[in-house]
């Protein structure tokens, strides 16, 4: 853990074996002058409940065990937010951060009616409010699809996410974006991209990256029983219908649009220098 006076705390999800990624995140925190602590990532070997538990088999397709572990890792972070009783910045260890992030966090920490803010852009359009919030550069987020690498969550939002996850596990980004009872917002412009999307957005990439989720292949749906296959497909259809209904429901106040990204990012050379220090 590193401490600084005041400011919002960052919770960084990291596997013990991913030392290069942790060094990258430590350097970003130091460069931004932020308070942070490391959250030990859940792995397939430490997953609780275990892979065979029914809670992990209620999503729209069979999940990789690595997806289950990442969801469980975010649950650990949400429990920490609840125990602190204060909003926190939750980061996966491949999140690249904008230079303006500390000022943004200072602007949003005291906002009322906000339970979650996505900081990320990941190449897909989002259903967002047409107007910016009066107090900060954020828009109401009615439907997201991908990305859980960087977000702010308040204790009320963390409680809703935990309740959802304990009923039915899902890939972390899918679970967050389908917790419709949570008051979600989107930073605009986005203040984070994952390392694997740096080139897409023209953001400097400090270290190479490889997905830790994709080391396990997707379990084939065809290998499941007829009843299980029907359940997965039915849940997928219902989820698609619900997303379509939300687009209709909020048509007057929202639109599907891409999110631009910030212009200034912590420089890779600066990060390397901080990491060596």
PDB file of C-alpha atoms in Angstrom, residues 13-264:
ATOM      1  CA  UNK A  13      -6.521  -5.974  -8.727  1.00  0.00           C
ATOM      2  CA  UNK A  14      -3.339  -7.942  -9.366  1.00  0.00           C
ATOM      3  CA  UNK A  15      -2.134 -11.545  -9.456  1.00  0.00           C
ATOM      4  CA  UNK A  16       1.014 -12.219  -7.441  1.00  0.00           C
ATOM      5  CA  UNK A  17       2.714 -13.621 -10.547  1.00  0.00           C
ATOM      6  CA  UNK A  18       1.990 -10.486 -12.650  1.00  0.00           C
ATOM      7  CA  UNK A  19       4.920  -8.481 -11.316  1.00  0.00           C
ATOM      8  CA  UNK A  20       5.514  -6.450 -14.476  1.00  0.00           C
ATOM      9  CA  UNK A  21       1.919  -5.288 -14.498  1.00  0.00           C
ATOM     10  CA  UNK A  22       2.089  -4.379 -10.827  1.00  0.00           C
ATOM     11  CA  UNK A  23       5.247  -2.380 -11.414  1.00  0.00           C
ATOM     12  CA  UNK A  24       3.444  -0.559 -14.226  1.00  0.00           C
ATOM     13  CA  UNK A  25       0.519   0.281 -11.964  1.00  0.00           C
ATOM     14  CA  UNK A  26       2.756   1.365  -9.062  1.00  0.00           C
ATOM     15  CA  UNK A  27       4.549   3.727 -11.405  1.00  0.00           C
ATOM     16  CA  UNK A  28       1.285   5.249 -12.596  1.00  0.00           C
ATOM     17  CA  UNK A  29       0.104   5.754  -9.024  1.00  0.00           C
ATOM     18  CA  UNK A  30       3.372   7.435  -8.080  1.00  0.00           C
ATOM     19  CA  UNK A  31       3.310   9.661 -11.148  1.00  0.00           C
ATOM     20  CA  UNK A  32      -0.261  10.725 -10.370  1.00  0.00           C
ATOM     21  CA  UNK A  33       0.367  11.126  -6.627  1.00  0.00           C
ATOM     22  CA  UNK A  34      -2.511   8.812  -5.701  1.00  0.00           C
ATOM     23  CA  UNK A  35      -3.245   6.720  -2.624  1.00  0.00           C
ATOM     24  CA  UNK A  36      -3.625   3.040  -3.487  1.00  0.00           C
ATOM     25  CA  UNK A  37      -3.626  -0.509  -2.245  1.00  0.00           C
ATOM     26  CA  UNK A  38      -3.191  -3.842  -3.959  1.00  0.00           C
ATOM     27  CA  UNK A  39      -6.062  -6.335  -4.061  1.00  0.00           C
ATOM     28  CA  UNK A  40      -4.845  -9.924  -4.362  1.00  0.00           C
ATOM     29  CA  UNK A  41      -6.561 -11.333  -7.453  1.00  0.00           C
ATOM     30  CA  UNK A  42      -8.561 -14.522  -7.132  1.00  0.00           C
ATOM     31  CA  UNK A  43      -7.174 -17.307  -9.323  1.00  0.00           C
ATOM     32  CA  UNK A  44      -8.802 -20.520 -10.560  1.00  0.00           C
ATOM     33  CA  UNK A  45      -6.935 -22.299  -7.753  1.00  0.00           C
ATOM     34  CA  UNK A  46      -8.341 -19.994  -5.049  1.00  0.00           C
ATOM     35  CA  UNK A  47     -11.837 -19.494  -6.521  1.00  0.00           C
ATOM     36  CA  UNK A  48     -14.666 -19.608  -3.958  1.00  0.00           C
ATOM     37  CA  UNK A  49     -17.310 -20.780  -4.590  1.00  0.00           C
ATOM     38  CA  UNK A  50     -15.604 -23.323  -6.822  1.00  0.00           C
ATOM     39  CA  UNK A  51     -15.973 -23.635 -10.575  1.00  0.00           C
ATOM     40  CA  UNK A  52     -18.741 -26.215 -10.312  1.00  0.00           C
ATOM     41  CA  UNK A  53     -21.011 -24.088  -8.125  1.00  0.00           C
ATOM     42  CA  UNK A  54     -24.356 -23.255  -9.811  1.00  0.00           C
ATOM     43  CA  UNK A  55     -23.805 -19.509  -9.267  1.00  0.00           C
ATOM     44  CA  UNK A  56     -21.212 -19.531 -12.079  1.00  0.00           C
ATOM     45  CA  UNK A  57     -23.570 -21.189 -14.560  1.00  0.00           C
ATOM     46  CA  UNK A  58     -26.426 -18.702 -14.737  1.00  0.00           C
ATOM     47  CA  UNK A  59     -25.067 -16.377 -17.407  1.00  0.00           C
ATOM     48  CA  UNK A  60     -25.655 -16.330 -21.180  1.00  0.00           C
ATOM     49  CA  UNK A  61     -22.929 -18.823 -22.082  1.00  0.00           C
ATOM     50  CA  UNK A  62     -20.556 -21.145 -20.226  1.00  0.00           C
ATOM     51  CA  UNK A  63     -17.853 -19.069 -18.529  1.00  0.00           C
ATOM     52  CA  UNK A  64     -14.125 -19.661 -18.500  1.00  0.00           C
ATOM     53  CA  UNK A  65     -12.793 -20.342 -15.024  1.00  0.00           C
ATOM     54  CA  UNK A  66     -10.531 -17.310 -15.519  1.00  0.00           C
ATOM     55  CA  UNK A  67     -13.646 -15.149 -16.040  1.00  0.00           C
ATOM     56  CA  UNK A  68     -15.102 -16.534 -12.827  1.00  0.00           C
ATOM     57  CA  UNK A  69     -11.871 -15.668 -11.008  1.00  0.00           C
ATOM     58  CA  UNK A  70     -11.855 -12.109 -12.349  1.00  0.00           C
ATOM     59  CA  UNK A  71     -15.461 -11.590 -11.295  1.00  0.00           C
ATOM     60  CA  UNK A  72     -14.575 -12.902  -7.830  1.00  0.00           C
ATOM     61  CA  UNK A  73     -11.594 -10.510  -7.744  1.00  0.00           C
ATOM     62  CA  UNK A  74     -13.883  -7.560  -8.391  1.00  0.00           C
ATOM     63  CA  UNK A  75     -16.150  -8.839  -5.636  1.00  0.00           C
ATOM     64  CA  UNK A  76     -13.199  -8.626  -3.233  1.00  0.00           C
ATOM     65  CA  UNK A  77     -12.712  -5.005  -4.316  1.00  0.00           C
ATOM     66  CA  UNK A  78     -16.427  -4.237  -3.824  1.00  0.00           C
ATOM     67  CA  UNK A  79     -16.288  -5.727  -0.333  1.00  0.00           C
ATOM     68  CA  UNK A  80     -13.328  -3.455   0.396  1.00  0.00           C
ATOM     69  CA  UNK A  81     -15.293  -0.414  -0.803  1.00  0.00           C
ATOM     70  CA  UNK A  82     -18.126  -1.425   1.516  1.00  0.00           C
ATOM     71  CA  UNK A  83     -15.742  -1.820   4.468  1.00  0.00           C
ATOM     72  CA  UNK A  84     -14.130   1.573   3.823  1.00  0.00           C
ATOM     73  CA  UNK A  85     -17.512   3.268   3.491  1.00  0.00           C
ATOM     74  CA  UNK A  86     -16.151   5.595   0.795  1.00  0.00           C
ATOM     75  CA  UNK A  87     -15.999   5.667  -3.006  1.00  0.00           C
ATOM     76  CA  UNK A  88     -12.891   4.061  -4.512  1.00  0.00           C
ATOM     77  CA  UNK A  89     -11.235   3.828  -7.889  1.00  0.00           C
ATOM     78  CA  UNK A  90     -11.130   0.146  -8.909  1.00  0.00           C
ATOM     79  CA  UNK A  91      -8.444  -0.793 -11.437  1.00  0.00           C
ATOM     80  CA  UNK A  92      -7.349  -3.937 -13.197  1.00  0.00           C
ATOM     81  CA  UNK A  93      -3.581  -4.034 -13.570  1.00  0.00           C
ATOM     82  CA  UNK A  94      -3.588  -3.312 -17.315  1.00  0.00           C
ATOM     83  CA  UNK A  95      -5.429   0.021 -17.082  1.00  0.00           C
ATOM     84  CA  UNK A  96      -3.632   2.974 -18.686  1.00  0.00           C
ATOM     85  CA  UNK A  97      -4.586   6.230 -16.975  1.00  0.00           C
ATOM     86  CA  UNK A  98      -4.976   9.822 -18.105  1.00  0.00           C
ATOM     87  CA  UNK A  99      -2.945  12.620 -16.534  1.00  0.00           C
ATOM     88  CA  UNK A 100      -6.117  14.453 -15.488  1.00  0.00           C
ATOM     89  CA  UNK A 101      -7.446  11.561 -13.407  1.00  0.00           C
ATOM     90  CA  UNK A 102      -6.712  13.040  -9.932  1.00  0.00           C
ATOM     91  CA  UNK A 103      -8.543  16.281 -10.776  1.00  0.00           C
ATOM     92  CA  UNK A 104     -11.485  14.277 -12.119  1.00  0.00           C
ATOM     93  CA  UNK A 105     -11.710  12.187  -8.960  1.00  0.00           C
ATOM     94  CA  UNK A 106     -11.670  15.330  -6.846  1.00  0.00           C
ATOM     95  CA  UNK A 107     -14.576  16.683  -8.895  1.00  0.00           C
ATOM     96  CA  UNK A 108     -16.781  13.584  -8.597  1.00  0.00           C
ATOM     97  CA  UNK A 109     -16.102  12.362  -5.056  1.00  0.00           C
ATOM     98  CA  UNK A 110     -18.827  14.482  -3.504  1.00  0.00           C
ATOM     99  CA  UNK A 111     -21.506  14.128  -6.187  1.00  0.00           C
ATOM    100  CA  UNK A 112     -24.970  13.011  -5.100  1.00  0.00           C
ATOM    101  CA  UNK A 113     -26.967  10.444  -7.061  1.00  0.00           C
ATOM    102  CA  UNK A 114     -23.873   8.716  -8.464  1.00  0.00           C
ATOM    103  CA  UNK A 115     -23.070   5.096  -7.566  1.00  0.00           C
ATOM    104  CA  UNK A 116     -20.693   4.076 -10.358  1.00  0.00           C
ATOM    105  CA  UNK A 117     -18.650   5.837 -13.039  1.00  0.00           C
ATOM    106  CA  UNK A 118     -17.014   3.981 -15.910  1.00  0.00           C
ATOM    107  CA  UNK A 119     -13.725   5.640 -16.847  1.00  0.00           C
ATOM    108  CA  UNK A 120     -13.026   3.383 -19.801  1.00  0.00           C
ATOM    109  CA  UNK A 121     -13.406   3.379 -23.568  1.00  0.00           C
ATOM    110  CA  UNK A 122     -13.162   0.027 -25.289  1.00  0.00           C
ATOM    111  CA  UNK A 123     -14.256   0.426 -28.891  1.00  0.00           C
ATOM    112  CA  UNK A 124     -18.016  -0.107 -28.528  1.00  0.00           C
ATOM    113  CA  UNK A 125     -20.789   2.457 -28.468  1.00  0.00           C
ATOM    114  CA  UNK A 126     -22.586   3.109 -25.196  1.00  0.00           C
ATOM    115  CA  UNK A 127     -26.116   4.285 -24.473  1.00  0.00           C
ATOM    116  CA  UNK A 128     -25.448   7.576 -22.688  1.00  0.00           C
ATOM    117  CA  UNK A 129     -27.305  10.681 -21.640  1.00  0.00           C
ATOM    118  CA  UNK A 130     -27.355  13.542 -24.115  1.00  0.00           C
ATOM    119  CA  UNK A 131     -26.360  16.077 -21.457  1.00  0.00           C
ATOM    120  CA  UNK A 132     -23.264  16.311 -19.308  1.00  0.00           C
ATOM    121  CA  UNK A 133     -23.666  16.405 -15.547  1.00  0.00           C
ATOM    122  CA  UNK A 134     -23.614  19.953 -14.192  1.00  0.00           C
ATOM    123  CA  UNK A 135     -20.828  19.181 -11.705  1.00  0.00           C
ATOM    124  CA  UNK A 136     -18.400  17.005 -13.662  1.00  0.00           C
ATOM    125  CA  UNK A 137     -17.593  15.751 -17.197  1.00  0.00           C
ATOM    126  CA  UNK A 138     -19.789  12.643 -16.918  1.00  0.00           C
ATOM    127  CA  UNK A 139     -22.924  11.449 -18.683  1.00  0.00           C
ATOM    128  CA  UNK A 140     -25.618   9.117 -17.387  1.00  0.00           C
ATOM    129  CA  UNK A 141     -24.789   5.601 -18.573  1.00  0.00           C
ATOM    130  CA  UNK A 142     -27.874   3.546 -19.411  1.00  0.00           C
ATOM    131  CA  UNK A 143     -26.205   0.639 -21.236  1.00  0.00           C
ATOM    132  CA  UNK A 144     -22.593  -0.437 -21.490  1.00  0.00           C
ATOM    133  CA  UNK A 145     -21.288  -3.686 -22.990  1.00  0.00           C
ATOM    134  CA  UNK A 146     -17.587  -4.160 -22.314  1.00  0.00           C
ATOM    135  CA  UNK A 147     -14.819  -3.018 -19.986  1.00  0.00           C
ATOM    136  CA  UNK A 148     -14.243  -3.338 -16.241  1.00  0.00           C
ATOM    137  CA  UNK A 149     -10.623  -2.191 -16.057  1.00  0.00           C
ATOM    138  CA  UNK A 150     -11.225   1.260 -14.551  1.00  0.00           C
ATOM    139  CA  UNK A 151     -14.220   2.612 -12.694  1.00  0.00           C
ATOM    140  CA  UNK A 152     -15.231   4.483  -9.568  1.00  0.00           C
ATOM    141  CA  UNK A 153     -17.764   2.806  -7.303  1.00  0.00           C
ATOM    142  CA  UNK A 154     -19.548   4.123  -4.230  1.00  0.00           C
ATOM    143  CA  UNK A 155     -20.538   1.875  -1.293  1.00  0.00           C
ATOM    144  CA  UNK A 156     -24.180   1.869  -2.437  1.00  0.00           C
ATOM    145  CA  UNK A 157     -23.107   0.727  -5.895  1.00  0.00           C
ATOM    146  CA  UNK A 158     -20.767  -1.902  -4.445  1.00  0.00           C
ATOM    147  CA  UNK A 159     -23.644  -3.344  -2.394  1.00  0.00           C
ATOM    148  CA  UNK A 160     -25.815  -3.656  -5.514  1.00  0.00           C
ATOM    149  CA  UNK A 161     -23.000  -5.280  -7.483  1.00  0.00           C
ATOM    150  CA  UNK A 162     -22.337  -7.797  -4.707  1.00  0.00           C
ATOM    151  CA  UNK A 163     -26.015  -8.680  -4.463  1.00  0.00           C
ATOM    152  CA  UNK A 164     -26.149  -9.260  -8.230  1.00  0.00           C
ATOM    153  CA  UNK A 165     -22.951 -11.329  -8.285  1.00  0.00           C
ATOM    154  CA  UNK A 166     -24.096 -13.569  -5.430  1.00  0.00           C
ATOM    155  CA  UNK A 167     -27.260 -14.421  -7.369  1.00  0.00           C
ATOM    156  CA  UNK A 168     -25.539 -15.122 -10.683  1.00  0.00           C
ATOM    157  CA  UNK A 169     -21.865 -14.776 -11.542  1.00  0.00           C
ATOM    158  CA  UNK A 170     -20.895 -13.316 -14.912  1.00  0.00           C
ATOM    159  CA  UNK A 171     -17.852 -11.823 -16.638  1.00  0.00           C
ATOM    160  CA  UNK A 172     -17.081  -8.729 -14.580  1.00  0.00           C
ATOM    161  CA  UNK A 173     -17.896  -6.205 -17.304  1.00  0.00           C
ATOM    162  CA  UNK A 174     -21.172  -7.944 -18.147  1.00  0.00           C
ATOM    163  CA  UNK A 175     -22.187  -8.076 -14.506  1.00  0.00           C
ATOM    164  CA  UNK A 176     -21.454  -4.381 -13.972  1.00  0.00           C
ATOM    165  CA  UNK A 177     -23.255  -3.284 -17.137  1.00  0.00           C
ATOM    166  CA  UNK A 178     -26.344  -5.384 -16.338  1.00  0.00           C
ATOM    167  CA  UNK A 179     -26.748  -4.131 -12.756  1.00  0.00           C
ATOM    168  CA  UNK A 180     -29.510  -1.812 -13.903  1.00  0.00           C
ATOM    169  CA  UNK A 181     -30.574  -0.763 -10.433  1.00  0.00           C
ATOM    170  CA  UNK A 182     -27.239   1.038  -9.978  1.00  0.00           C
ATOM    171  CA  UNK A 183     -26.919   4.724 -10.899  1.00  0.00           C
ATOM    172  CA  UNK A 184     -24.129   4.463 -13.492  1.00  0.00           C
ATOM    173  CA  UNK A 185     -22.319   7.268 -15.301  1.00  0.00           C
ATOM    174  CA  UNK A 186     -19.598   7.522 -17.933  1.00  0.00           C
ATOM    175  CA  UNK A 187     -16.565   9.801 -17.902  1.00  0.00           C
ATOM    176  CA  UNK A 188     -16.543  11.833 -21.113  1.00  0.00           C
ATOM    177  CA  UNK A 189     -13.863  11.935 -22.309  1.00  0.00           C
ATOM    178  CA  UNK A 190     -12.756   8.539 -21.048  1.00  0.00           C
ATOM    179  CA  UNK A 191      -9.761   8.565 -18.720  1.00  0.00           C
ATOM    180  CA  UNK A 192      -8.587   4.979 -19.172  1.00  0.00           C
ATOM    181  CA  UNK A 193      -7.969   2.382 -21.835  1.00  0.00           C
ATOM    182  CA  UNK A 194      -6.595  -1.107 -21.404  1.00  0.00           C
ATOM    183  CA  UNK A 195      -3.110  -1.898 -22.661  1.00  0.00           C
ATOM    184  CA  UNK A 196      -4.506  -4.009 -25.510  1.00  0.00           C
ATOM    185  CA  UNK A 197      -6.437  -0.970 -26.845  1.00  0.00           C
ATOM    186  CA  UNK A 198      -3.679   1.642 -26.667  1.00  0.00           C
ATOM    187  CA  UNK A 199      -2.977   1.464 -30.388  1.00  0.00           C
ATOM    188  CA  UNK A 200      -6.686   1.830 -31.217  1.00  0.00           C
ATOM    189  CA  UNK A 201      -6.861   5.143 -29.343  1.00  0.00           C
ATOM    190  CA  UNK A 202      -3.353   6.441 -30.026  1.00  0.00           C
ATOM    191  CA  UNK A 203      -2.389   6.173 -26.351  1.00  0.00           C
ATOM    192  CA  UNK A 204       1.263   5.437 -25.427  1.00  0.00           C
ATOM    193  CA  UNK A 205       1.727   1.800 -24.389  1.00  0.00           C
ATOM    194  CA  UNK A 206       4.337   1.362 -21.663  1.00  0.00           C
ATOM    195  CA  UNK A 207       4.569  -2.434 -21.498  1.00  0.00           C
ATOM    196  CA  UNK A 208       3.526  -5.351 -23.725  1.00  0.00           C
ATOM    197  CA  UNK A 209       0.334  -7.156 -22.828  1.00  0.00           C
ATOM    198  CA  UNK A 210      -1.280 -10.556 -23.143  1.00  0.00           C
ATOM    199  CA  UNK A 211      -4.759 -11.480 -21.963  1.00  0.00           C
ATOM    200  CA  UNK A 212      -4.800 -13.504 -18.750  1.00  0.00           C
ATOM    201  CA  UNK A 213      -8.429 -14.449 -19.420  1.00  0.00           C
ATOM    202  CA  UNK A 214      -7.824 -16.006 -22.833  1.00  0.00           C
ATOM    203  CA  UNK A 215      -5.236 -18.496 -21.551  1.00  0.00           C
ATOM    204  CA  UNK A 216      -8.293 -20.720 -20.992  1.00  0.00           C
ATOM    205  CA  UNK A 217     -10.483 -21.548 -23.997  1.00  0.00           C
ATOM    206  CA  UNK A 218     -14.203 -20.834 -23.916  1.00  0.00           C
ATOM    207  CA  UNK A 219     -16.088 -23.961 -22.776  1.00  0.00           C
ATOM    208  CA  UNK A 220     -18.148 -25.268 -25.732  1.00  0.00           C
ATOM    209  CA  UNK A 221     -21.894 -24.895 -25.371  1.00  0.00           C
ATOM    210  CA  UNK A 222     -22.393 -28.085 -27.352  1.00  0.00           C
ATOM    211  CA  UNK A 223     -20.802 -30.098 -24.542  1.00  0.00           C
ATOM    212  CA  UNK A 224     -23.622 -29.159 -22.135  1.00  0.00           C
ATOM    213  CA  UNK A 225     -26.901 -31.000 -21.678  1.00  0.00           C
ATOM    214  CA  UNK A 226     -29.932 -30.045 -23.739  1.00  0.00           C
ATOM    215  CA  UNK A 227     -31.521 -28.404 -20.707  1.00  0.00           C
ATOM    216  CA  UNK A 228     -28.385 -26.367 -19.948  1.00  0.00           C
ATOM    217  CA  UNK A 229     -28.089 -25.251 -23.575  1.00  0.00           C
ATOM    218  CA  UNK A 230     -31.700 -24.088 -23.533  1.00  0.00           C
ATOM    219  CA  UNK A 231     -31.093 -22.158 -20.322  1.00  0.00           C
ATOM    220  CA  UNK A 232     -28.046 -20.342 -21.678  1.00  0.00           C
ATOM    221  CA  UNK A 233     -29.816 -19.431 -24.909  1.00  0.00           C
ATOM    222  CA  UNK A 234     -32.967 -18.278 -23.141  1.00  0.00           C
ATOM    223  CA  UNK A 235     -30.958 -16.025 -20.828  1.00  0.00           C
ATOM    224  CA  UNK A 236     -29.112 -14.558 -23.809  1.00  0.00           C
ATOM    225  CA  UNK A 237     -32.362 -13.793 -25.630  1.00  0.00           C
ATOM    226  CA  UNK A 238     -33.830 -12.163 -22.519  1.00  0.00           C
ATOM    227  CA  UNK A 239     -30.688 -10.073 -22.033  1.00  0.00           C
ATOM    228  CA  UNK A 240     -30.798  -8.854 -25.631  1.00  0.00           C
ATOM    229  CA  UNK A 241     -34.475  -7.971 -25.307  1.00  0.00           C
ATOM    230  CA  UNK A 242     -33.771  -6.057 -22.107  1.00  0.00           C
ATOM    231  CA  UNK A 243     -30.977  -4.067 -23.757  1.00  0.00           C
ATOM    232  CA  UNK A 244     -33.274  -3.272 -26.681  1.00  0.00           C
ATOM    233  CA  UNK A 245     -36.005  -2.135 -24.312  1.00  0.00           C
ATOM    234  CA  UNK A 246     -33.598   0.174 -22.480  1.00  0.00           C
ATOM    235  CA  UNK A 247     -32.731   1.863 -25.769  1.00  0.00           C
ATOM    236  CA  UNK A 248     -36.439   2.479 -26.381  1.00  0.00           C
ATOM    237  CA  UNK A 249     -37.117   3.444 -22.762  1.00  0.00           C
ATOM    238  CA  UNK A 250     -34.455   6.172 -22.700  1.00  0.00           C
ATOM    239  CA  UNK A 251     -34.646   7.297 -26.340  1.00  0.00           C
ATOM    240  CA  UNK A 252     -35.629  10.851 -25.442  1.00  0.00           C
ATOM    241  CA  UNK A 253     -32.741  11.454 -23.046  1.00  0.00           C
ATOM    242  CA  UNK A 254     -29.982   9.171 -24.359  1.00  0.00           C
ATOM    243  CA  UNK A 255     -28.190   8.111 -27.519  1.00  0.00           C
ATOM    244  CA  UNK A 256     -25.792   5.366 -28.552  1.00  0.00           C
ATOM    245  CA  UNK A 257     -22.405   6.932 -29.183  1.00  0.00           C
ATOM    246  CA  UNK A 258     -18.701   6.305 -28.949  1.00  0.00           C
ATOM    247  CA  UNK A 259     -16.708   7.836 -26.125  1.00  0.00           C
ATOM    248  CA  UNK A 260     -13.618   9.860 -26.964  1.00  0.00           C
ATOM    249  CA  UNK A 261     -10.530   9.638 -24.797  1.00  0.00           C
ATOM    250  CA  UNK A 262      -8.452  12.197 -22.934  1.00  0.00           C
ATOM    251  CA  UNK A 263      -5.616  13.934 -24.726  1.00  0.00           C
ATOM    252  CA  UNK A 264      -2.899  13.765 -22.056  1.00  0.00           C
TER     253      UNK A 264
END
